[in-house]
PDB file of C-alpha atoms in Angstrom:
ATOM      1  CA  UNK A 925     123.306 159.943 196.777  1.00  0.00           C
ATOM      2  CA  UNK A 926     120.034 161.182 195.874  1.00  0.00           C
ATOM      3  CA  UNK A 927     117.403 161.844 198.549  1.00  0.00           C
ATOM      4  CA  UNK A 928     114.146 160.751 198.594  1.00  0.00           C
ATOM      5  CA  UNK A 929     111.226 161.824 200.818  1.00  0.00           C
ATOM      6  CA  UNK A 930     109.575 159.758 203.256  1.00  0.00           C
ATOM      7  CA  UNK A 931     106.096 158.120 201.472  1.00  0.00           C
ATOM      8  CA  UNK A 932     103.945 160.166 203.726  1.00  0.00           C
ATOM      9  CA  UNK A 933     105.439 163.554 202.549  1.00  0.00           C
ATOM     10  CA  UNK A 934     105.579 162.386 198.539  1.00  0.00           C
ATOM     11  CA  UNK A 935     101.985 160.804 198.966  1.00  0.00           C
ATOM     12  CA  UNK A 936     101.276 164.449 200.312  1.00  0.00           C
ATOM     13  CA  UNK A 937     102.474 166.223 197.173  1.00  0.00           C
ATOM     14  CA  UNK A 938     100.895 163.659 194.612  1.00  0.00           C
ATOM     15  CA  UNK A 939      97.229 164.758 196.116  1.00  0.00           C
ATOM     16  CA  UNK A 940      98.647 168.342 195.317  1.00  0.00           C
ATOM     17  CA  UNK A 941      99.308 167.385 191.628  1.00  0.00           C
ATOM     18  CA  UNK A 942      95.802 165.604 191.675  1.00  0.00           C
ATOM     19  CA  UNK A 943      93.826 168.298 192.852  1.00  0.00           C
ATOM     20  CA  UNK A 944      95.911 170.788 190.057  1.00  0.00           C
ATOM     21  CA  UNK A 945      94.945 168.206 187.160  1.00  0.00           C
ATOM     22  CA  UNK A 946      91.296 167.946 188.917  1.00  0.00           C
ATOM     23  CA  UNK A 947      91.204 172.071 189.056  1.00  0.00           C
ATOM     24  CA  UNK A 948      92.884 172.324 185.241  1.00  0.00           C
ATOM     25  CA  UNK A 949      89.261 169.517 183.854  1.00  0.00           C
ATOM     26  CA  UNK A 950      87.250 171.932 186.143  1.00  0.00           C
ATOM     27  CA  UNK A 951      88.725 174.872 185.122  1.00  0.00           C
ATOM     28  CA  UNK A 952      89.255 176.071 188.195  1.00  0.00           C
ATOM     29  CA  UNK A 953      92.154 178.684 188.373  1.00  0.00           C
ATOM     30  CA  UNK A 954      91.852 179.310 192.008  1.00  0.00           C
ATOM     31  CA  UNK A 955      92.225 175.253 192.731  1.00  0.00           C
ATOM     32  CA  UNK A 956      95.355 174.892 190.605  1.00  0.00           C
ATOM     33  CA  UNK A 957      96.904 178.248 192.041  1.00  0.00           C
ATOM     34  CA  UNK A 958      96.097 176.545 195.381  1.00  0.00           C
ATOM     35  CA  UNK A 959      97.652 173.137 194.810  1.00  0.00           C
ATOM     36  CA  UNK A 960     101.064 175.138 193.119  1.00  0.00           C
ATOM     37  CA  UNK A 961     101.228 177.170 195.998  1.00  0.00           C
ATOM     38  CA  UNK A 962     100.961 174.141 198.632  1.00  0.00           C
ATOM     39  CA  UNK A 963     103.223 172.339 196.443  1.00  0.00           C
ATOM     40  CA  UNK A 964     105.819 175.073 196.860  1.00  0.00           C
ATOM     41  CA  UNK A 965     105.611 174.606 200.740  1.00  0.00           C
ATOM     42  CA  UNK A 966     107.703 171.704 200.292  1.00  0.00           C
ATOM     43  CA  UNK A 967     110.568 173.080 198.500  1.00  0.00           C
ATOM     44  CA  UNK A 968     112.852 173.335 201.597  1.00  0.00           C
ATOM     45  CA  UNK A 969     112.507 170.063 202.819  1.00  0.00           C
ATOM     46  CA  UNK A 970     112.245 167.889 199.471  1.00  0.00           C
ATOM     47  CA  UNK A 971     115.057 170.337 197.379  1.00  0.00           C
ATOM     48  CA  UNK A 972     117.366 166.981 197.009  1.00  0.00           C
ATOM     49  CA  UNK A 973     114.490 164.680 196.363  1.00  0.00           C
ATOM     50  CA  UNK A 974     114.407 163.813 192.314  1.00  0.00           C
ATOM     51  CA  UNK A 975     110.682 162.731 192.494  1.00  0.00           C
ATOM     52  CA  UNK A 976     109.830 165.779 194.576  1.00  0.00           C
ATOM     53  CA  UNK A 977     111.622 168.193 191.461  1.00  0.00           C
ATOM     54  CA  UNK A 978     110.153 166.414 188.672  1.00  0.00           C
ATOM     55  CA  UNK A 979     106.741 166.324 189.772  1.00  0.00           C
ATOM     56  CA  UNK A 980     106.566 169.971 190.880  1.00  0.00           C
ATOM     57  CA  UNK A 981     108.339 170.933 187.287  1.00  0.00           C
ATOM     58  CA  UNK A 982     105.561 168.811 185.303  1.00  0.00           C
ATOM     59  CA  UNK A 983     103.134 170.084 187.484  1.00  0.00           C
ATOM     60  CA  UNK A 984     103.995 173.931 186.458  1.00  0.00           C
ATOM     61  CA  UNK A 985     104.448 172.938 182.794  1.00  0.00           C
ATOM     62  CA  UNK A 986     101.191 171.027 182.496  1.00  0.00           C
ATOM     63  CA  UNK A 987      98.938 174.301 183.628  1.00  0.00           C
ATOM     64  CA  UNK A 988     101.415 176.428 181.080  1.00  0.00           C
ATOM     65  CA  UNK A 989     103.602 178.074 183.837  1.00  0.00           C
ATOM     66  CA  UNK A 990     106.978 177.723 181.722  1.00  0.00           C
ATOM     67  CA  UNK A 991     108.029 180.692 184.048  1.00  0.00           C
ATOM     68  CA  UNK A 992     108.291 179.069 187.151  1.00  0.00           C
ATOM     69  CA  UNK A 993     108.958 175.986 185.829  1.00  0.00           C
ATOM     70  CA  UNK A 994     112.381 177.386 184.510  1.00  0.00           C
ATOM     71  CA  UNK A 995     112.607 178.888 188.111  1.00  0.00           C
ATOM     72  CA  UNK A 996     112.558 176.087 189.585  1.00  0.00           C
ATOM     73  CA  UNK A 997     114.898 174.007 187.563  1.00  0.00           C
ATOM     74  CA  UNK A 998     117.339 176.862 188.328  1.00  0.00           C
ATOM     75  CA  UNK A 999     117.404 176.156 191.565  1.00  0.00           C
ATOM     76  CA  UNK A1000     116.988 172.284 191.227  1.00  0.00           C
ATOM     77  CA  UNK A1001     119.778 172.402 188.831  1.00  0.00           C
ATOM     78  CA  UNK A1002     121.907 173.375 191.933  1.00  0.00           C
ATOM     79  CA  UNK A1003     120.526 171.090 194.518  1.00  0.00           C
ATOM     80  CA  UNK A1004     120.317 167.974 192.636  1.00  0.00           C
ATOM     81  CA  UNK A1005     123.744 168.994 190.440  1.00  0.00           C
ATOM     82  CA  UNK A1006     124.258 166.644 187.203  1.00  0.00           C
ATOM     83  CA  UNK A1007     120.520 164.848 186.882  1.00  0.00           C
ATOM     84  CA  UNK A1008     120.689 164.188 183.043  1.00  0.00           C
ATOM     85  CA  UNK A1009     116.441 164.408 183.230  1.00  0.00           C
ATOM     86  CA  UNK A1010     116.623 167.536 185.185  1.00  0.00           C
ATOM     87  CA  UNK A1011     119.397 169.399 182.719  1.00  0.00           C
ATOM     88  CA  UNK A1012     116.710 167.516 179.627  1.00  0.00           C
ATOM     89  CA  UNK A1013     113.746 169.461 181.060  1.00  0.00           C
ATOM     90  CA  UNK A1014     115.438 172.718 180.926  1.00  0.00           C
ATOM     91  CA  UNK A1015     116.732 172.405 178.018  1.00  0.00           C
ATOM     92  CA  UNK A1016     113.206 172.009 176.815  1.00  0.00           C
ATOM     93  CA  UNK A1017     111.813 174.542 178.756  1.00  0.00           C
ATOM     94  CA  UNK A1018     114.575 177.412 176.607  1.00  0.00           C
ATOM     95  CA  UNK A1019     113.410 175.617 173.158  1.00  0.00           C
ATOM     96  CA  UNK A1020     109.812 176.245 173.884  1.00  0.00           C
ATOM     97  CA  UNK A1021     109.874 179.679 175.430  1.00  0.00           C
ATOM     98  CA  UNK A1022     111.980 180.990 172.525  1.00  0.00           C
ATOM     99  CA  UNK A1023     114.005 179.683 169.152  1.00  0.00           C
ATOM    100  CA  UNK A1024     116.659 181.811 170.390  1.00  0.00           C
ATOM    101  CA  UNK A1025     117.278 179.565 173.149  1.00  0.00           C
ATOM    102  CA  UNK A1026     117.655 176.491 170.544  1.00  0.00           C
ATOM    103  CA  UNK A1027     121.888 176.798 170.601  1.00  0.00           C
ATOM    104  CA  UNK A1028     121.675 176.639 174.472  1.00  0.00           C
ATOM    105  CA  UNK A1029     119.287 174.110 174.719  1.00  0.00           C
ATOM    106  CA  UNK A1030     121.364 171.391 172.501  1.00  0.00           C
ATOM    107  CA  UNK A1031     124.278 171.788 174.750  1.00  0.00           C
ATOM    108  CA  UNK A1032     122.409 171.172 177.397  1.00  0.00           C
ATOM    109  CA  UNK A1033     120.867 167.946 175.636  1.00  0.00           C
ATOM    110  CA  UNK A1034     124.220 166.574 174.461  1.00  0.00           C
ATOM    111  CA  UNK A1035     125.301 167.624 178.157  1.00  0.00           C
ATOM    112  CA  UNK A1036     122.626 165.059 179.674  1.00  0.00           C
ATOM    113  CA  UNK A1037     122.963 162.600 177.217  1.00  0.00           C
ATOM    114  CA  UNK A1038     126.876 162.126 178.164  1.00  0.00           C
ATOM    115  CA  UNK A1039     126.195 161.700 181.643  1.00  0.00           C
ATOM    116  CA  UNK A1040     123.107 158.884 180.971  1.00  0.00           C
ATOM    117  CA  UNK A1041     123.430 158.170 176.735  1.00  0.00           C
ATOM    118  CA  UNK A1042     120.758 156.014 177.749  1.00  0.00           C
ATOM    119  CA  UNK A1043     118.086 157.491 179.281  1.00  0.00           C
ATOM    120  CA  UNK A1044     115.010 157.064 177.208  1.00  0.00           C
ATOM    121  CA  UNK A1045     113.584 160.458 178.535  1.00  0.00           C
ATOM    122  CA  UNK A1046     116.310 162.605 177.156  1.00  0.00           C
ATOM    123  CA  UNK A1047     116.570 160.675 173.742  1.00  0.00           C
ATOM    124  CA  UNK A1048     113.311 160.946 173.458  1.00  0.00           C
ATOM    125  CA  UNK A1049     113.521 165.141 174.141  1.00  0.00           C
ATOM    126  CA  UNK A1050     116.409 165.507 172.286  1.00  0.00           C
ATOM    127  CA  UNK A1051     114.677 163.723 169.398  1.00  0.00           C
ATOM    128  CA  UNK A1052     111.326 166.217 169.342  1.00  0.00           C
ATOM    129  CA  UNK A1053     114.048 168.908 169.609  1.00  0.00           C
ATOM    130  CA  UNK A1054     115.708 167.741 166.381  1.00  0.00           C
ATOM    131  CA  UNK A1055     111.997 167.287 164.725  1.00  0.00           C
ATOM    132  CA  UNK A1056     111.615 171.100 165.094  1.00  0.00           C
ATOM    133  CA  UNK A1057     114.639 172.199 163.633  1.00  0.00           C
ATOM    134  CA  UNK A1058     113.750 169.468 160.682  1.00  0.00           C
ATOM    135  CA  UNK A1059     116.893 167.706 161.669  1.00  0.00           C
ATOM    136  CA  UNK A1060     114.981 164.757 160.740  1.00  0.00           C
ATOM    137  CA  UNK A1061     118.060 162.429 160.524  1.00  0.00           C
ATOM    138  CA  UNK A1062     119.313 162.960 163.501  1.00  0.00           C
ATOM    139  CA  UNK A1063     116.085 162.694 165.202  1.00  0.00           C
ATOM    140  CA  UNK A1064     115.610 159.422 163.960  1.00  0.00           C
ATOM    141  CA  UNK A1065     119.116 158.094 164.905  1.00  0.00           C
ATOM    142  CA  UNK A1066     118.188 159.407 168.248  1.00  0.00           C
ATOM    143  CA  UNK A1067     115.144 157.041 168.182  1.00  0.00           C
ATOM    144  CA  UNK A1068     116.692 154.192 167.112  1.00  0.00           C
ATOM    145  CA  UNK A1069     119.658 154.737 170.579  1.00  0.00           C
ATOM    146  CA  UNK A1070     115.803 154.763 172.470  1.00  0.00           C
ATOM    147  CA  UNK A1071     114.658 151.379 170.580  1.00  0.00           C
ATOM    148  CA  UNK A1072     117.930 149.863 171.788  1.00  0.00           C
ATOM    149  CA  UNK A1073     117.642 150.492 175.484  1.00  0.00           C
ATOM    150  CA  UNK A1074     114.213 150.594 175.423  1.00  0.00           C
ATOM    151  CA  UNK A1075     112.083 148.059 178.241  1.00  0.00           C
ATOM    152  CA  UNK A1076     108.738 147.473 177.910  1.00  0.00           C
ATOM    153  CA  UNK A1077     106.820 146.098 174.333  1.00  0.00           C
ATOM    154  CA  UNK A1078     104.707 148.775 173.893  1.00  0.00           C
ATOM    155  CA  UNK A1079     107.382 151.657 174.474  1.00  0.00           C
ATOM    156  CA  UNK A1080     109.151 149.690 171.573  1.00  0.00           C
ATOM    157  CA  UNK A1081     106.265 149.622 169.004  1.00  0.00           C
ATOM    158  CA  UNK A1082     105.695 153.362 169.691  1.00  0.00           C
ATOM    159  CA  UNK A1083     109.571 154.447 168.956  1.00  0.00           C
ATOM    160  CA  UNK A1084     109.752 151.913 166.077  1.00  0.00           C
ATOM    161  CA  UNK A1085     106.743 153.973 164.544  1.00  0.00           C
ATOM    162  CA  UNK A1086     107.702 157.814 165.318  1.00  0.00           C
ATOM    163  CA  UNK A1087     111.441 156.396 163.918  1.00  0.00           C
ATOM    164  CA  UNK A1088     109.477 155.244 160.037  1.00  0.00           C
ATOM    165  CA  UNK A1089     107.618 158.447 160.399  1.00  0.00           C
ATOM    166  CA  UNK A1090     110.307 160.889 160.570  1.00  0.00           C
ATOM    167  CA  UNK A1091     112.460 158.898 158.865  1.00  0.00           C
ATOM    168  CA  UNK A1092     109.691 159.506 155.823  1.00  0.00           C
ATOM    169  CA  UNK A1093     108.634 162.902 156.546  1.00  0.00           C
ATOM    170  CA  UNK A1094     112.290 163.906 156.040  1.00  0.00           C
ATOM    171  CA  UNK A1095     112.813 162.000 152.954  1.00  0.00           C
ATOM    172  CA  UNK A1096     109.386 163.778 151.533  1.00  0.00           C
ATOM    173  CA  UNK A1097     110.287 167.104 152.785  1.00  0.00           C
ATOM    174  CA  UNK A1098     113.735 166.290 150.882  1.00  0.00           C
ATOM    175  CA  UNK A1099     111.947 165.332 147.837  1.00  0.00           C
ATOM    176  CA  UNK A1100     109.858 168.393 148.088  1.00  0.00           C
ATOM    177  CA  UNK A1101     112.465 170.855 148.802  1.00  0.00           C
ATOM    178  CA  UNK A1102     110.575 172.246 151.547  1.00  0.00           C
ATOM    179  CA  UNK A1103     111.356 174.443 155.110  1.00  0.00           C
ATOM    180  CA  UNK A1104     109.547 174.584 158.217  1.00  0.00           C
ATOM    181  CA  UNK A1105     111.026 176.751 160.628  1.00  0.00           C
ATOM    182  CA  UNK A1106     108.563 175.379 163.128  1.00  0.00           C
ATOM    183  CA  UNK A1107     109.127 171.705 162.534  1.00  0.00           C
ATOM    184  CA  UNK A1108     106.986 169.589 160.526  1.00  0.00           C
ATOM    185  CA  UNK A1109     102.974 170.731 160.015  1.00  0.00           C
ATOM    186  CA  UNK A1110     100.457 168.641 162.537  1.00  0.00           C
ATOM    187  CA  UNK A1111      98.122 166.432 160.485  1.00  0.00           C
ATOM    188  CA  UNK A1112      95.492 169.483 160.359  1.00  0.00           C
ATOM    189  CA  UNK A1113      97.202 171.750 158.747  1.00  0.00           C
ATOM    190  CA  UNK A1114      96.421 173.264 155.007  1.00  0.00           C
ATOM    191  CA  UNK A1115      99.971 171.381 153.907  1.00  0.00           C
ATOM    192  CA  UNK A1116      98.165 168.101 154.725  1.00  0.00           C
ATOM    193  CA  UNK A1117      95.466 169.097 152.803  1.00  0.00           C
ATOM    194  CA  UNK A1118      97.744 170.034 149.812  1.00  0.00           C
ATOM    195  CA  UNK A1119      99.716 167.173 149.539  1.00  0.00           C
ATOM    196  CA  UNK A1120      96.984 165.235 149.700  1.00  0.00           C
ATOM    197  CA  UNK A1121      95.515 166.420 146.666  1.00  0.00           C
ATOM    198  CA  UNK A1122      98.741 165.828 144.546  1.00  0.00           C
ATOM    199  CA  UNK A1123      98.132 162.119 145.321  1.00  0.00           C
TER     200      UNK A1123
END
């Protein structure tokens, strides 16, 4: 069974992830440094609490510390064995610190999704994943498994609209014949520009 902290210790370690996001607006790197470093304090007694791993994890990849984020979910990996959110966030972690890490990472995906196929976090990963590989197909079946066991309206509405967006930014990029090894162009890119023009 999972352990979870008592409320006074996890309402401890939400002010630290306050006072990082307040020192990140301020740009204060000496704050943020702080609250990481208090945050780490905790480790030893809140290594088996879930809440505990995923907020220190988000904390270090919201202030761009992929380094010690992957760290961490080493060690996490180990103390909270088989959490398919947990094995998801590393997985992510490989893809975005380099493309070589893009074989690893989908085993690890498919590894989390077979212990929860359900979990709307990792679908939702997995899915980006696929976008930036321009598996676009696959992405958007992976969308449509979140619709299904989706809760929540809103949640719905925003899956049913990334799935008709991928599903026709791969048919155009089909059409077009065209590659992008980084995944699809953001809206303000020149390609955007350029397409728009052929209209």
């Amino acid at each position: 069974a999972l352990k979870i902290s008592p409320t006074n210790l996890r309402a401890k370690y939400q002010k630290l992830i306050n006072d990082a996001k307040i020192g990140k607006k301020e740009r204060k790197s000496e704050r943020i440094e702080q609250a990481l470093a208090s945050f780490e304090e905790y480790y030893d007694t809140c290594k088996q609490d879930i809440y505990y791993a995923l907020a220190l994890i988000s904390c270090y990849l919201d202030n761009d510390r992929k380094d010690k984020a992957l760290e961490y979910l080493y060690k996490f990996n180990k103390e909270i064995p088989d959490n398919p959110t947990l094995i998801a966030l590393k997985a992510n972690c490989l893809m975005s610190t380099s493309a070589s890490n893009n074989n690893e990472s989908e085993k690890l995906f498919t590894r989390a999704l077979e212990l929860d196929p359900s979990n709307e976090t990792v679908l939702t990963m997995f899915a980006i994943f696929k976008c930036n590989r321009n598996q676009f197909e696959e992405a958007a079946n992976l969308y449509e498994r979140t619709i299904r066991c989706s809760r929540g309206e809103e949640k719905l509405i925003q899956y049913a609209a990334l799935l008709y967006a991928i599903r026709a930014q791969g048919r155009a990029i089909k059409r077009l014949d065209l590659n992008f090894p980084g995944g699809f162009p953001q809206a303000n890119s020149p390609l955007t520009s350029w397409m728009g023009r052929m209209v």
